[in-house]
Amino acid sequence: MSRTEWLVAIAGVALIAWINWYFFLAGKTAPPKDAP
Amino acid sequence: MTAPVTAPPATGPRTVRIPVTGMTCAACQSRVQRTLQKQPGVNDATVNLILNDATVTFDPATTSPEALVEVIRDVGYGASLAVPDQTALQEQNARDDSATTEYVAVRRKAIVSGIVGLFAMLMSMPLMSQLAATMHTHGGASTVGDPFMRWTMTVLDPALRRAAPWMYAVDPRVTTWLLLALTLGVMAWAGRHFYTGAWSAFRHHAADMNTLVAVGTGAAFLYSLVATVAPEFFIDRGVAPDVYYEAVILIIALILTGNSFEARAKQRTSSALRALVHLQPKTARVLRHDAERDLPVESVMTDDTVIVRPGERIPVDGEILAGRSAVNESMLTGESMPVTKGVGDRVIGGTMNTTGAFRYRATTLGGDSVLAQIVKLMRDAQGSRAPIQRLADRISGIFVPVVLSLAVVTFVVWFIAAEQAPAVRAFAVSVAVLIIACPCAMGLAVPTAVMVATGKGAELGVLIKGGEALQRAGDLTTVLLDKTGTVTEGKPAVTDLVLAPNGAFAHREAELLQLVASLESRSEHPLADAIVQHAKDRGLALTEPDSFESITGRGAIGVVNMSGTAFAMTVGNAELLADYAVRIAPLQEQVDRLASDGKTPMFVAVDGVLAGVIAVADPIKASARDAIAQLHAMGLEVVMLTGDNERTASAVARVAGIDRVVAGVLPAGKVAEITRLQSLGHVVAMIGDGVNDAPALAQADVGMAMGTGTDVAIEAGDIVLMRGDLRTAAQAIALSRRTMRTMKQNLFWAFVYNVIGIPVAAGVLYPAFGLLLSPILASAAMAFSSVSVVSNSLRLRRFAT
């Protein structure tokens, strides 16, 4: 694999990790927006 | 009147129903629901995708309906409180209007963007062929793996070249910029809600169908924008500076087309409810100050005298004061034969008067009327969730982030594996993955079936109170029946009159009946009522007895004077006649036979000589045998539970064709029998009259309350059989089974669609068959999937037993 391909692969893994963190974990831990 | 906020106890929790607009899929629904549930002071929140409303139970000390409306708006959906004092009918009308407006708007956007999309596709043809040539020179990739692209390049391009050669002479940069402008216009006008919806979902760590469409089309647009502004950036790297403007427009157009078909079909799923709402006439002819006036039904007041002429629809519920007619109640009870109504009988608003004219006193109005209650019950039922939906809900909740992840995986794999133009390939394929994934089909699979089935049920005279009742009724193994009023008419009637051979009345049946009925006219016993009624039905005139004595547990004695002759009457059981030394031997055999058939025989002696036997029984309903045969044909065990004695119960069961009888049980015993069957793994339905059988109806997996004529026990049971016909129970079970089958088919196809569609869009067939899907084909498939699920549910409208 070329350097570009390695970079794309690493970026892809990072993006997937972020998607799953943002939608599954961060959503649960964040307090409701309108909570007093 | 039905207020939108139900009357609360002073300090307890309150429940409010909030109409919500803009929800397109199960993910939207679960997002609004989760957000509401997270709010401080909210005890419970249920959001209904099809009815577009949220039902929230909250603590008024902590939050308010207005605050809840704001919360819903904040997550990107429209919400407003229902207008106070609206009846269920008015509310349904308002909903219909808003659904129609939404449908018309989506359709307009779909048509306009479709036309613009086709125009954009034609404009793109010269660009595509030039790019293909350019990339051939630069050793770039072709896109022949995609059948849609192959068709455009091999069929559309040559045809257009012949038909409009001038298009190929236009400067490509002009065309590209023009396409950019068109795309921006379509995205901002027709597709705007995809982006605003996706953004507001994103802010709340949620993702739904809008997210997929927005990310897919947004990525295609940004890619095209760079290719338009700086094409050299791509060409220098051996990548075609493809623009996907036409794809963006066509994806939006196709998804909107799917949405509009879906909106139309969703409207059709509630057509039965709409038909019910439209049953109520707008005006009523009311007698006020001795003058007839046509008033809006809202102005009719309790105790007003309403006048109904032949062929008119009855405007409000009431009780007949004068006149007689036959009323067609089929729209409410499913009973096709008109029901005769006279003074004192109840009539229901919305039913159709046939030939007679009458005046009646208005009784229940507005939200309390039978029609409004049925509409409310049906609406609540249609919005309820079947347990089978939990699976779909769980999957919808995680579906979109998983698809986003899959799209990234697809991009990386194609970028590494593609031999030519990996970036272009990877990009197009991952956009197709985003676009083809469809959470809508999963979200619609169950609720649309529930909607159509409850509507169909109402047409058949069966009110099904929700998805859960439907699902359980579909899984039944055993049906328990109450005897009195369910299998039998519930009212004793004379079935036999046997005359003593060679007696004084051997050929004078009518006279004997007249004498017995005259004596019994003083009695209050139900058996006596049956005899009196029978004599009246035969047109016999009764006389007041000279003397009457009721002997508890045995019968009655007395003297009846007829045509100047006094007759000493003795009517009762064997013990009574033995007391008076009357020989009963000549009729003993007939009496035994009648008793073994479950009838109650009464000896009749006149002047100390046996004259005959009258048998009274609670006759089996004409429809019961058929209904029980139908239940058997469906593989169900039929058991009768009754407080009656074993002998009578067994006789009824034998005639009706019932498998097993549990006799002599009190209400608690019925509950115990149901619990016993349930512990053995049976799924049990109890069919009863809804008043006496309330505990048994509640204990059973499905409680079916039998309505009697207009007196519908709407509150009782999970399923209400509007007319006292046991066959409708069989229909309800058959409909439930069919609905479960439809739900399972829908879920299967929704899952299979995604399970097959996503890998195909990701290009798994490319290595073996060279097959790829363009994002445009993916969007067409996506639109097709949810429409097919709704159409499958609509097939339930053709249900017939």
Short mmCIF file of C-alpha atoms in Angstrom, two decimals, chain A residues 1-2 4-6 8-28 30-36, chain B residues 35 38-40 70-71 74 201-207 211 397-402 404-406 408-409 411-412 415-418 422:
data_model
loop_
_atom_site.label_atom_id
_atom_site.label_comp_id
_atom_site.label_asym_id
_atom_site.label_seq_id
_atom_site.Cartn_x
_atom_site.Cartn_y
_atom_site.Cartn_z
CA MET A 1 0.00 0.00 0.00
CA SER A 2 1.17 3.49 -0.81
CA THR A 4 -1.66 7.88 0.54
CA GLU A 5 -3.56 4.64 0.94
CA TRP A 6 -2.24 4.23 4.48
CA VAL A 8 -6.81 7.19 3.84
CA ALA A 9 -7.11 3.96 5.83
CA ILE A 10 -6.05 5.62 9.08
CA ALA A 11 -8.35 8.58 8.44
CA GLY A 12 -11.19 6.13 7.74
CA VAL A 13 -10.66 4.25 10.99
CA ALA A 14 -10.53 7.54 12.90
CA LEU A 15 -13.71 8.75 11.22
CA ILE A 16 -15.55 5.54 12.07
CA ALA A 17 -14.39 5.77 15.67
CA TRP A 18 -15.56 9.35 15.83
CA ILE A 19 -18.98 8.54 14.27
CA ASN A 20 -19.58 5.79 16.81
CA TRP A 21 -18.33 7.87 19.70
CA TYR A 22 -20.43 10.89 18.68
CA PHE A 23 -23.71 9.08 18.05
CA PHE A 24 -23.54 6.29 20.63
CA LEU A 25 -21.46 7.54 23.53
CA ALA A 26 -21.40 11.34 23.49
CA GLY A 27 -25.18 11.48 23.04
CA LYS A 28 -25.72 9.41 26.18
CA ALA A 30 -24.23 14.82 27.27
CA PRO A 31 -26.83 16.52 29.49
CA PRO A 32 -30.07 17.55 27.75
CA LYS A 33 -29.67 20.90 26.08
CA ASP A 34 -32.56 22.47 27.93
CA ALA A 35 -31.84 21.05 31.36
CA PRO A 36 -31.86 23.76 34.01
CA THR B 35 -35.63 13.89 23.77
CA LYS B 38 -35.03 13.06 28.91
CA GLN B 39 -36.80 16.28 29.90
CA PRO B 40 -37.03 16.99 33.60
CA GLU B 70 -40.40 24.21 22.53
CA VAL B 71 -38.29 21.11 23.16
CA ASP B 74 -35.64 22.68 19.18
CA ALA B 201 -30.39 15.78 14.59
CA PHE B 202 -26.61 16.08 14.55
CA ARG B 203 -26.67 18.75 17.24
CA HIS B 204 -28.49 16.26 19.44
CA HIS B 205 -26.09 13.38 18.71
CA ALA B 206 -28.71 11.67 16.59
CA ALA B 207 -28.87 10.57 12.99
CA THR B 211 -28.59 12.51 7.78
CA GLY B 397 -31.84 3.50 16.54
CA ILE B 398 -28.40 2.25 15.54
CA PHE B 399 -28.97 1.97 11.81
CA VAL B 400 -27.80 5.35 10.53
CA PRO B 401 -24.48 5.57 12.40
CA VAL B 402 -23.75 1.99 11.29
CA LEU B 404 -22.25 6.01 7.96
CA SER B 405 -19.48 3.73 9.22
CA LEU B 406 -20.09 1.27 6.38
CA VAL B 408 -16.45 5.06 5.30
CA VAL B 409 -15.29 1.41 5.14
CA PHE B 411 -14.60 4.40 0.65
CA VAL B 412 -11.36 3.12 2.18
CA PHE B 415 -9.65 3.68 -2.51
CA ILE B 416 -7.11 0.97 -1.79
CA ALA B 417 -8.45 -1.73 -4.12
CA ALA B 418 -9.57 0.19 -7.24
CA PRO B 422 -9.65 5.10 -6.89
#
